[in-house]
């Protein structure tokens, strides 16, 4: 005999619950139910100036110029990392000189934190991408605090309150106030700030930071003089300089000792840490960004060859997520930033 | 209209032909994989924590693994076929089942390919594990990247909606029609 007939309401209710539960779990995972979650979209929105972002351009470090060149590894880095890029040899580089601003037309005189971005390709098909700045430390300790800083109104009282809540910003502030200005991208030292893990061929891990130290001697220039040099003087200067001959930097890798603040880019490591010079960056040719090979590159600092990986520093993950959003948006706005 | 459901006599008495064990294994393995991919996908683009990197590092190789599996699955399907649906299933339902399964196969093939092409168009190295990198399948292009990004996202949401519909339909077969269709794909001996 067949079972007795049953109400069909119960099964439909069950089906409805399963579907609603699945949809709810999906919405929760996607962050749609969490207006306070710091999503990559919110992070990137926070950079936008009051008039909105410049379509087609990077959402931060929007002004820059492309270069191509080579990274000449001297082989010393192979003791720290098995990445091919540290084996003696020359590897092609696509790079970008830039500075921190959401405005692609910002005057170069406002470029306090100047940036160097590089993409080094090795014959094993791997890449090392890095975006560094001239400040010796980052303003704040965490991506969340950086978001809050971006959201802080630019009036003195609000900034004071922020600084009171985030005293670590003092070190960056002191640098911004007192470090000499230069009139050239080629005279700046560029620092990874974030720490990464280098793994050598024996499998040993070391936490490191790195810096590109200029070969050109920095010539201090009074900040008041910079606006007189013209809106794009940094771009013009580097183009002229490199047309006359390549500009060089030495890559110095600094190895942490146990207890060093590897997770916090707002804190410098104590002086005297082991530092290894692993090669030279040679910038050989400048190209305007609009037609240049760097325009469509995302210098995501988590694009790393095997032998380098991220550390307990929270920033590279946040940067990777945010740079992807910035890249997704600007690539969808290609028509607003055509080649010249 | 009746508000009661009668268990189908046929399902009770004779056991219906089933998908082969290989087909069932592939179905359930990929069901877990696809659901994971959908949740990992929306999860990884919603956070700036280290979880972002962890999820991305699962999303890419798992997506490519599913591409390999779906190719095997389609080959198996073309050679072994599928058990017929119950004869008394209304024609529109049969058509809906067939079309939705076709859409699934389309999505299981296209989603990983679009993801792969999207990363190629953006000129990212497509690193799966450690140093293992896939070659690009399209040349770098902003316009193409934007188009593929839209497609990957839009199709992902369609995919999830279809999965919900599919689960609802499977449960409808088990709980309401009780016609043995679920058993065709369910585990167990045979
Ligand atoms: C959570 C913290 C950070 C966020 C959210 C953030 C956000 C961004 C965004 C959205 C871009 C534009 C990316 C693109 O469209 O390709 C960018 C570019 C850049 N950022 Fe950051 N950034 C962060 C931390 C840092 C740090 C710590 C440094 C320096 C060590 C840095 C240096 C740079 C440089 C040099 C660029 C220019 C890259 C290029 O040339 O494409 N940023 N940043
Ligand atoms: C989440 C991802 C899933 C995908 C991509 C998927 C895909 C498919 C496809 C393509 C078929 C057709 C097989 C063929 O004719 O070759 C199928 C059949 C089936 N699926 Fe799924 N499925 C998923 C999840 C589920 C779940 C969670 C259930 C159960 C609750 C389920 C139950 C069934 C059943 C019962 C059939 C057999 C239908 C028939 O006999 O025609 N599936 N599935
Ligand atoms: C069954 C296969 C796949 C499914 C179901 C899937 C699903 C998803 C989903 C749901 C998202 C989030 C979309 C959003 O909310 O914006 C996503 C994003 C993404 N997927 Fe996939 N995916 C698949 C395969 C792949 C593959 C094979 C790759 C690469 C090799 C890939 C690369 C990506 C990337 C890079 C993103 C982030 C895009 C961005 O916003 O920048 N996906 N995927």
XYZ file of C-alpha atoms and ligand atoms in Angstrom:
659
model
C 0.000 0.000 0.000
C 1.133 3.569 -0.730
C 1.739 5.906 2.202
C -1.177 8.098 3.170
C -1.430 11.427 1.344
C 0.369 14.309 3.135
C 0.123 18.042 3.166
C 2.421 19.594 0.585
C 2.904 22.739 2.626
C 5.631 21.249 4.801
C 7.890 20.216 1.906
C 7.483 23.581 0.203
C 8.322 25.310 3.446
C 11.422 23.141 3.742
C 12.461 23.950 0.160
C 11.855 27.654 0.786
C 13.988 27.540 3.923
C 16.864 25.824 2.140
C 16.789 28.353 -0.722
C 16.470 31.342 1.618
C 19.235 29.987 3.838
C 21.534 29.513 0.863
C 20.808 32.984 -0.477
C 21.321 34.494 2.979
C 24.646 32.766 3.497
C 25.779 33.993 0.077
C 24.709 37.569 0.798
C 26.476 37.464 4.144
C 29.698 36.125 2.616
C 29.547 38.828 -0.053
C 29.311 41.468 2.686
C 25.911 42.725 1.557
C 24.552 42.377 5.081
C 27.578 44.014 6.740
C 27.649 47.761 6.065
C 30.589 48.106 8.483
C 32.863 45.549 6.855
C 35.958 47.187 5.397
C 35.605 45.989 1.820
C 38.121 46.729 -0.942
C 35.441 48.887 -2.618
C 34.985 51.041 0.481
C 38.740 51.316 0.891
C 39.138 52.579 -2.671
C 36.135 54.928 -2.411
C 37.869 56.572 0.535
C 40.642 57.948 -1.727
C 38.220 59.889 -3.924
C 38.579 63.669 -3.720
C 35.375 65.694 -3.102
C 34.839 66.091 -6.854
C 35.033 62.328 -7.404
C 37.855 60.231 -8.846
C 39.486 60.880 -12.228
C 38.000 58.215 -14.520
C 40.484 55.934 -16.257
C 43.239 56.725 -13.767
C 44.649 55.030 -10.680
C 42.621 55.828 -7.581
C 45.797 56.747 -5.713
C 49.299 57.610 -6.940
C 47.352 58.765 -9.984
C 50.113 60.934 -11.419
C 53.138 59.205 -12.808
C 55.362 58.412 -15.715
C 56.522 55.066 -17.149
C 60.052 53.787 -17.499
C 61.707 50.664 -18.777
C 65.032 49.279 -17.735
C 66.741 46.335 -16.210
C 67.407 44.845 -12.797
C 70.984 43.621 -12.594
C 71.247 41.019 -9.858
C 74.730 40.528 -8.425
C 73.928 37.084 -7.016
C 74.246 38.056 -3.338
C 70.472 37.843 -2.885
C 70.515 34.131 -3.683
C 71.708 33.521 -0.114
C 68.416 35.013 1.120
C 65.869 33.923 -1.475
C 65.719 31.253 -4.117
C 63.721 33.575 -6.421
C 65.243 33.600 -9.879
C 65.398 37.390 -9.797
C 68.332 37.190 -7.338
C 70.443 34.834 -9.449
C 73.232 36.777 -11.170
C 71.889 38.257 -14.390
C 69.874 41.050 -15.948
C 66.068 40.985 -15.916
C 63.755 43.374 -17.791
C 61.813 45.928 -15.771
C 58.675 47.931 -16.485
C 58.332 50.677 -13.898
C 56.604 53.859 -12.925
C 57.633 56.986 -11.030
C 54.649 58.479 -9.245
C 53.412 60.232 -6.151
C 50.555 59.910 -3.714
C 47.545 61.806 -5.041
C 44.174 60.836 -6.493
C 44.561 63.662 -9.044
C 46.459 62.842 -12.267
C 46.985 66.603 -12.796
C 48.262 67.458 -9.329
C 51.257 69.837 -9.293
C 54.498 67.923 -8.775
C 55.453 70.363 -6.008
C 52.852 68.633 -3.808
C 54.591 65.264 -4.152
C 55.656 64.566 -0.571
C 55.551 60.759 -0.668
C 57.079 59.855 -4.029
C 56.714 56.374 -5.424
C 58.651 53.856 -7.441
C 56.792 50.873 -8.894
C 58.515 47.998 -10.615
C 57.607 44.795 -12.398
C 60.612 42.516 -12.915
C 60.196 39.495 -15.214
C 62.412 36.432 -15.090
C 62.898 33.718 -17.719
C 61.026 31.173 -15.533
C 57.811 33.079 -16.307
C 57.575 34.597 -12.845
C 57.258 38.232 -11.868
C 58.129 40.403 -8.944
C 55.997 43.502 -8.562
C 56.616 46.129 -5.934
C 55.272 49.636 -5.269
C 57.406 51.610 -2.831
C 57.510 55.128 -1.441
C 60.125 57.605 -0.296
C 58.828 57.828 3.290
C 60.816 55.718 5.768
C 57.646 54.554 7.543
C 53.932 54.330 6.775
C 51.643 56.764 8.646
C 49.610 54.096 10.467
C 49.862 50.513 11.717
C 46.865 48.830 10.092
C 44.783 49.041 6.912
C 41.741 49.816 9.090
C 43.564 52.805 10.606
C 44.583 53.933 7.113
C 40.940 53.845 6.077
C 40.043 55.950 9.121
C 42.833 58.390 8.234
C 41.473 58.747 4.700
C 38.012 59.358 6.126
C 39.210 61.950 8.647
C 38.142 65.470 7.633
C 41.133 67.622 6.728
C 40.558 70.136 9.546
C 43.167 70.492 12.313
C 40.910 69.367 15.146
C 39.885 66.162 13.433
C 43.522 65.458 12.558
C 44.545 66.110 16.149
C 41.949 63.660 17.392
C 43.141 61.089 14.864
C 46.766 61.554 15.901
C 45.807 61.151 19.545
C 44.132 57.834 18.727
C 47.003 56.768 16.445
C 50.205 58.125 17.992
C 52.304 56.053 15.567
C 51.545 58.683 12.924
C 54.119 60.914 14.660
C 57.070 59.239 12.937
C 55.631 59.800 9.472
C 54.634 63.353 10.431
C 58.162 64.114 11.594
C 59.575 62.804 8.316
C 57.079 64.809 6.238
C 57.936 67.984 8.169
C 61.705 67.708 8.339
C 63.027 65.509 5.522
C 64.702 67.556 2.780
C 62.835 67.850 -0.528
C 64.591 67.023 -3.765
C 63.760 68.052 -7.317
C 64.204 64.599 -8.859
C 62.677 61.139 -8.768
C 66.253 59.925 -9.321
C 67.463 61.349 -5.999
C 64.926 59.553 -3.835
C 65.293 56.407 -1.811
C 62.259 54.131 -2.167
C 61.265 51.766 0.649
C 59.088 48.656 0.650
C 57.851 49.578 4.146
C 55.982 46.300 4.221
C 57.869 43.221 5.259
C 57.943 40.021 3.264
C 59.368 36.551 3.779
C 62.366 35.459 1.734
C 62.899 31.701 1.489
C 66.337 30.440 0.520
C 67.094 27.279 -1.410
C 67.501 25.367 1.853
C 63.946 26.302 2.820
C 64.937 28.788 5.488
C 62.614 31.786 5.945
C 63.692 35.323 6.775
C 61.525 38.404 7.272
C 62.888 41.284 5.202
C 62.198 44.818 4.019
C 63.991 46.423 1.105
C 64.967 49.806 -0.242
C 66.155 51.171 -3.563
C 68.973 53.594 -2.708
C 69.735 56.232 -5.371
C 73.121 56.465 -6.988
C 72.475 60.157 -7.660
C 73.353 62.385 -4.698
C 70.210 63.974 -3.266
C 70.328 67.756 -3.615
C 68.084 69.395 -1.028
C 65.771 72.062 -2.433
C 63.626 74.451 -0.366
C 59.989 73.359 -0.597
C 58.996 76.966 -1.497
C 61.096 76.772 -4.664
C 59.387 73.698 -6.096
C 56.173 75.337 -7.359
C 58.316 77.718 -9.436
C 59.685 74.808 -11.424
C 56.402 74.184 -13.172
C 53.526 71.812 -12.648
C 55.205 68.735 -14.148
C 58.821 69.406 -13.214
C 59.403 65.916 -11.774
C 58.316 64.240 -15.005
C 60.302 66.662 -17.169
C 63.407 66.353 -15.023
C 63.463 62.546 -15.012
C 62.826 62.412 -18.786
C 65.732 64.786 -19.457
C 68.029 63.078 -16.994
C 67.444 59.600 -18.362
C 67.639 60.774 -21.978
C 71.204 61.800 -21.087
C 72.012 58.485 -19.394
C 70.405 55.837 -17.191
C 69.525 56.438 -13.534
C 70.490 53.769 -10.998
C 69.499 52.525 -7.578
C 71.041 49.843 -5.395
C 68.591 47.320 -3.991
C 69.383 46.755 -0.314
C 67.562 43.982 1.533
C 67.357 44.308 5.314
C 66.858 41.163 7.396
C 64.740 41.333 10.563
C 65.886 39.988 13.892
C 63.520 38.158 16.191
C 61.142 40.619 17.832
C 61.392 43.280 15.128
C 57.989 44.782 14.235
C 57.522 42.916 10.962
C 53.748 43.358 11.059
C 53.798 47.137 11.480
C 55.067 49.348 8.624
C 54.689 52.464 10.807
C 57.681 51.286 12.840
C 61.227 51.334 11.524
C 63.468 48.440 12.490
C 66.367 49.230 14.802
C 69.558 50.390 13.095
C 72.317 47.861 12.529
C 70.224 45.114 10.993
C 72.010 42.913 8.475
C 71.640 44.506 5.048
C 72.585 42.826 1.784
C 73.060 44.679 -1.501
C 71.593 42.334 -4.077
C 71.723 44.303 -7.325
C 71.040 47.470 -9.233
C 67.938 48.898 -10.846
C 68.794 50.718 -14.071
C 66.106 53.015 -15.513
C 66.951 53.400 -19.191
C 63.992 54.979 -20.931
C 61.115 57.252 -19.911
C 57.750 57.050 -21.644
C 54.632 59.136 -21.022
C 52.040 57.182 -19.070
C 49.194 57.538 -21.594
C 51.029 55.474 -24.217
C 53.508 53.804 -21.932
C 53.922 50.183 -20.892
C 53.058 50.936 -17.230
C 49.627 52.448 -17.769
C 47.789 49.129 -17.678
C 49.920 47.457 -15.040
C 48.655 46.823 -11.535
C 51.785 46.983 -9.371
C 50.149 44.657 -6.858
C 52.745 44.012 -4.139
C 51.543 40.435 -3.701
C 52.586 39.431 -7.220
C 55.712 37.653 -6.028
C 57.967 34.957 -7.429
C 58.358 31.715 -5.566
C 61.020 32.434 -2.926
C 59.240 35.595 -1.744
C 55.912 35.616 0.041
C 53.828 37.870 2.264
C 54.482 38.034 6.018
C 52.382 38.827 9.089
C 52.176 42.410 7.771
C 48.462 43.026 7.038
C 49.116 45.656 4.392
C 50.025 43.658 1.289
C 46.720 41.749 1.419
C 44.748 44.982 1.815
C 46.765 46.614 -0.946
C 46.232 43.674 -3.283
C 42.465 43.777 -2.737
C 42.315 47.565 -3.164
C 44.665 47.771 -6.171
C 42.532 45.163 -7.958
C 39.414 47.279 -7.416
C 41.243 50.375 -8.636
C 42.468 48.421 -11.660
C 39.005 46.977 -12.364
C 37.492 50.454 -12.280
C 40.093 52.193 -14.394
C 40.166 49.435 -16.994
C 36.382 49.765 -17.325
C 36.930 53.490 -17.949
C 39.466 53.035 -20.746
C 37.652 55.494 -22.993
C 38.262 58.265 -20.439
C 42.018 57.783 -20.644
C 42.873 57.054 -24.269
C 46.407 56.756 -25.594
C 47.666 60.119 -26.858
C -6.141 21.722 -7.903
C -5.141 19.267 -5.245
C -3.166 20.165 -2.166
C -2.002 16.693 -1.363
C 0.833 14.767 -2.916
C 0.687 11.093 -3.731
C 3.958 9.186 -3.788
C 4.488 7.939 -7.330
C 3.649 4.300 -7.490
C 6.410 3.671 -10.003
C 9.113 5.080 -7.726
C 7.934 2.930 -4.907
C 7.851 -0.326 -6.745
C 10.565 -0.351 -9.387
C 13.962 1.309 -8.977
C 14.698 3.818 -11.701
C 17.898 3.640 -13.791
C 20.635 5.763 -12.260
C 23.668 7.763 -13.314
C 26.809 5.628 -13.232
C 28.907 5.757 -10.056
C 31.542 7.788 -11.946
C 28.920 10.310 -13.045
C 27.562 10.569 -9.539
C 31.012 10.983 -8.058
C 31.793 13.747 -10.560
C 28.446 15.437 -9.898
C 28.902 15.607 -6.140
C 32.589 16.462 -6.243
C 31.899 19.299 -8.630
C 28.795 20.405 -6.725
C 30.977 20.941 -3.658
C 33.642 22.589 -5.797
C 31.261 24.973 -7.565
C 29.478 26.003 -4.389
C 32.851 26.615 -2.742
C 34.000 28.681 -5.721
C 30.915 30.880 -5.578
C 31.302 31.566 -1.866
C 35.083 31.975 -2.093
C 34.615 34.355 -5.022
C 32.232 36.764 -3.343
C 34.084 36.383 -0.039
C 37.504 37.216 -1.416
C 36.360 40.448 -3.068
C 34.636 41.608 0.119
C 37.550 41.747 2.523
C 40.918 43.489 2.846
C 42.225 41.081 5.493
C 44.765 38.313 4.909
C 41.750 36.121 4.124
C 41.639 37.907 0.759
C 44.967 36.427 -0.284
C 44.152 32.992 1.109
C 40.855 32.839 -0.767
C 42.376 34.103 -4.024
C 45.067 31.442 -3.735
C 42.327 28.779 -3.505
C 40.010 30.344 -6.108
C 42.445 30.112 -9.007
C 43.673 26.492 -8.722
C 40.264 25.177 -7.651
C 38.640 26.913 -10.615
C 41.165 25.391 -12.999
C 40.706 21.958 -11.370
C 36.964 22.270 -12.013
C 37.688 23.097 -15.648
C 39.640 19.860 -15.973
C 36.876 17.919 -14.198
C 34.077 19.330 -16.345
C 35.909 18.322 -19.508
C 36.132 14.756 -18.192
C 32.525 14.960 -17.080
C 31.250 16.064 -20.470
C 33.217 13.273 -22.164
C 31.698 10.738 -19.764
C 28.230 12.190 -20.298
C 28.534 12.016 -24.088
C 29.673 8.415 -23.963
C 27.374 7.050 -21.193
C 24.308 9.293 -21.542
C 21.809 9.881 -18.732
C 18.824 7.972 -17.335
C 15.469 9.176 -18.681
C 13.301 11.410 -16.547
C 9.996 9.892 -15.330
C 7.533 9.573 -18.204
C 4.836 11.357 -16.231
C 6.959 14.449 -15.604
C 5.209 17.327 -17.424
C 6.949 18.310 -20.676
C 7.745 21.909 -19.588
C 9.474 20.519 -16.490
C 11.501 18.102 -18.584
C 12.488 20.939 -20.866
C 13.405 23.132 -17.884
C 15.529 20.310 -16.463
C 17.337 19.763 -19.760
C 17.936 23.447 -20.419
C 19.136 24.133 -16.880
C 21.565 21.209 -17.059
C 22.825 22.510 -20.385
C 23.261 25.937 -18.806
C 25.233 24.303 -15.961
C 27.608 22.661 -18.388
C 28.001 25.984 -20.195
C 28.752 27.786 -16.947
C 31.129 25.125 -15.650
C 33.164 25.458 -18.829
C 32.937 29.215 -19.328
C 33.466 30.490 -15.774
C 36.996 29.116 -15.366
C 37.886 30.123 -18.927
C 36.617 33.652 -18.324
C 38.539 33.842 -15.031
C 41.707 32.697 -16.771
C 41.171 35.089 -19.698
C 40.375 37.960 -17.319
C 43.697 37.547 -15.551
C 45.445 37.257 -18.913
C 43.807 40.466 -20.171
C 44.955 42.243 -16.991
C 48.523 41.028 -17.584
C 48.776 39.283 -14.212
C 50.872 36.163 -13.957
C 48.375 33.325 -13.417
C 50.077 31.581 -10.547
C 48.371 28.450 -9.270
C 50.653 26.772 -6.745
C 54.056 27.987 -5.691
C 55.857 28.627 -8.919
C 53.397 26.962 -11.289
C 52.068 29.525 -13.741
C 49.520 29.158 -16.540
C 50.215 30.880 -19.868
C 47.941 33.791 -20.847
C 45.076 32.898 -23.203
C 44.365 36.429 -24.469
C 46.642 39.423 -24.880
C 46.527 42.296 -22.400
C 43.686 44.744 -23.057
C 41.817 47.113 -20.751
C 38.614 46.871 -22.765
C 38.682 43.097 -22.873
C 39.511 42.923 -19.167
C 36.541 45.124 -18.308
C 34.235 42.994 -20.445
C 35.488 39.710 -18.974
C 35.306 41.078 -15.435
C 31.659 41.990 -15.974
C 30.955 38.602 -17.517
C 32.683 36.677 -14.693
C 30.720 38.569 -12.076
C 27.335 38.529 -13.846
C 27.571 34.856 -14.785
C 28.643 34.015 -11.234
C 25.404 35.463 -9.916
C 23.392 33.651 -12.595
C 25.275 30.484 -11.650
C 24.350 30.856 -8.004
C 20.695 31.559 -8.847
C 20.641 28.448 -11.024
C 22.199 26.369 -8.235
C 19.436 27.506 -5.871
C 16.813 26.635 -8.469
C 18.482 23.264 -9.059
C 18.561 22.458 -5.345
C 14.917 23.519 -5.038
C 14.029 21.267 -7.968
C 15.962 18.323 -6.503
C 14.174 18.740 -3.200
C 10.879 19.066 -5.067
C 11.552 15.648 -6.580
C 12.421 14.135 -3.208
C 9.833 15.756 -1.007
C 6.895 16.543 -3.242
C 6.908 14.292 -6.272
C 8.859 11.497 -4.596
C 9.497 10.165 -8.072
C 12.989 8.712 -7.724
C 14.752 11.441 -9.734
C 16.855 12.371 -6.743
C 17.917 8.736 -6.319
C 19.184 8.794 -9.891
C 21.940 11.101 -8.739
C 22.107 10.216 -5.043
C 24.819 8.020 -3.593
C 24.314 4.512 -2.302
C 25.014 1.121 -3.804
C 24.479 0.347 -7.475
C 46.064 49.604 2.892
C 46.941 50.441 2.456
C 46.978 50.970 1.043
C 45.958 51.176 0.163
C 44.469 50.910 0.368
C 46.537 51.696 -1.053
C 45.814 52.039 -2.192
C 46.359 52.295 -3.423
C 45.639 52.319 -4.663
C 44.123 52.123 -4.810
C 46.536 52.535 -5.679
C 46.251 52.573 -7.176
C 46.513 51.170 -7.746
C 46.246 51.005 -9.224
O 45.217 51.502 -9.757
O 47.029 50.307 -9.890
C 47.823 52.650 -5.057
C 48.998 52.871 -5.724
C 50.236 52.938 -5.114
N 50.518 52.764 -3.773
Fe 49.221 52.259 -2.361
N 47.889 51.786 -0.896
C 48.198 51.351 0.375
C 49.445 51.258 0.928
C 50.617 51.584 0.301
C 51.925 51.458 0.867
C 52.249 50.869 2.245
C 52.798 51.912 -0.077
C 54.285 52.012 -0.028
C 55.081 51.176 0.477
C 52.034 52.294 -1.245
C 52.559 52.785 -2.421
C 51.873 52.904 -3.600
C 52.491 53.213 -4.864
C 53.958 53.462 -5.123
C 51.456 53.216 -5.810
C 51.583 53.452 -7.316
C 51.521 52.097 -8.004
C 51.551 52.257 -9.496
O 52.504 52.865 -10.015
O 50.665 51.726 -10.155
N 50.711 52.090 -0.977
N 47.687 52.504 -3.681
C 26.223 23.312 -6.913
C 26.465 22.859 -8.032
C 25.718 21.843 -8.838
C 25.876 21.708 -10.169
C 26.799 22.559 -11.048
C 25.029 20.619 -10.620
C 24.943 20.220 -11.929
C 24.130 19.212 -12.389
C 24.010 18.792 -13.760
C 24.781 19.423 -14.931
C 23.129 17.773 -13.822
C 22.682 17.041 -15.054
C 23.415 15.771 -15.221
C 23.297 15.268 -16.653
O 22.183 15.087 -17.133
O 24.365 15.095 -17.255
C 22.676 17.530 -12.483
C 21.760 16.574 -12.119
C 21.267 16.430 -10.847
N 21.601 17.172 -9.721
Fe 22.969 18.608 -9.644
N 24.361 20.102 -9.545
C 24.728 20.812 -8.429
C 24.269 20.617 -7.147
C 23.282 19.735 -6.786
C 22.731 19.589 -5.462
C 23.173 20.395 -4.241
C 21.759 18.629 -5.541
C 20.853 18.119 -4.463
C 20.309 18.817 -3.532
C 21.720 18.154 -6.900
C 20.877 17.172 -7.380
C 20.852 16.707 -8.671
C 20.012 15.639 -9.130
C 19.014 14.867 -8.287
C 20.266 15.475 -10.486
C 19.648 14.432 -11.423
C 18.667 15.043 -12.357
C 18.305 14.092 -13.482
O 18.177 12.901 -13.245
O 18.178 14.568 -14.609
N 22.663 18.851 -7.622
N 23.302 18.436 -11.624
C 33.709 27.446 -11.601
C 34.498 28.419 -11.758
C 34.423 29.778 -11.120
C 33.437 30.363 -10.374
C 32.086 29.782 -9.987
C 33.911 31.670 -9.996
C 33.192 32.569 -9.227
C 33.618 33.833 -8.882
C 32.867 34.783 -8.111
C 31.514 34.535 -7.488
C 33.613 35.916 -8.020
C 33.247 37.200 -7.298
C 32.601 38.168 -8.260
C 32.233 39.465 -7.600
O 31.510 39.434 -6.602
O 32.688 40.508 -8.086
C 34.838 35.692 -8.730
C 35.855 36.610 -8.871
C 37.069 36.321 -9.442
N 37.424 35.145 -10.075
Fe 36.321 33.509 -10.298
N 35.164 31.867 -10.508
C 35.522 30.723 -11.196
C 36.722 30.471 -11.828
C 37.810 31.325 -11.818
C 39.103 31.018 -12.368
C 39.520 29.707 -13.000
C 39.877 32.126 -12.177
C 41.313 32.371 -12.550
C 42.185 31.510 -12.892
C 39.059 33.114 -11.514
C 39.490 34.365 -11.159
C 38.732 35.287 -10.479
C 39.231 36.593 -10.095
C 40.635 37.137 -10.356
C 38.186 37.244 -9.448
C 38.219 38.636 -8.841
C 37.869 39.637 -9.885
C 38.006 41.048 -9.370
O 37.031 41.550 -8.795
O 39.050 41.649 -9.553
N 37.806 32.597 -11.304
N 34.812 34.404 -9.253
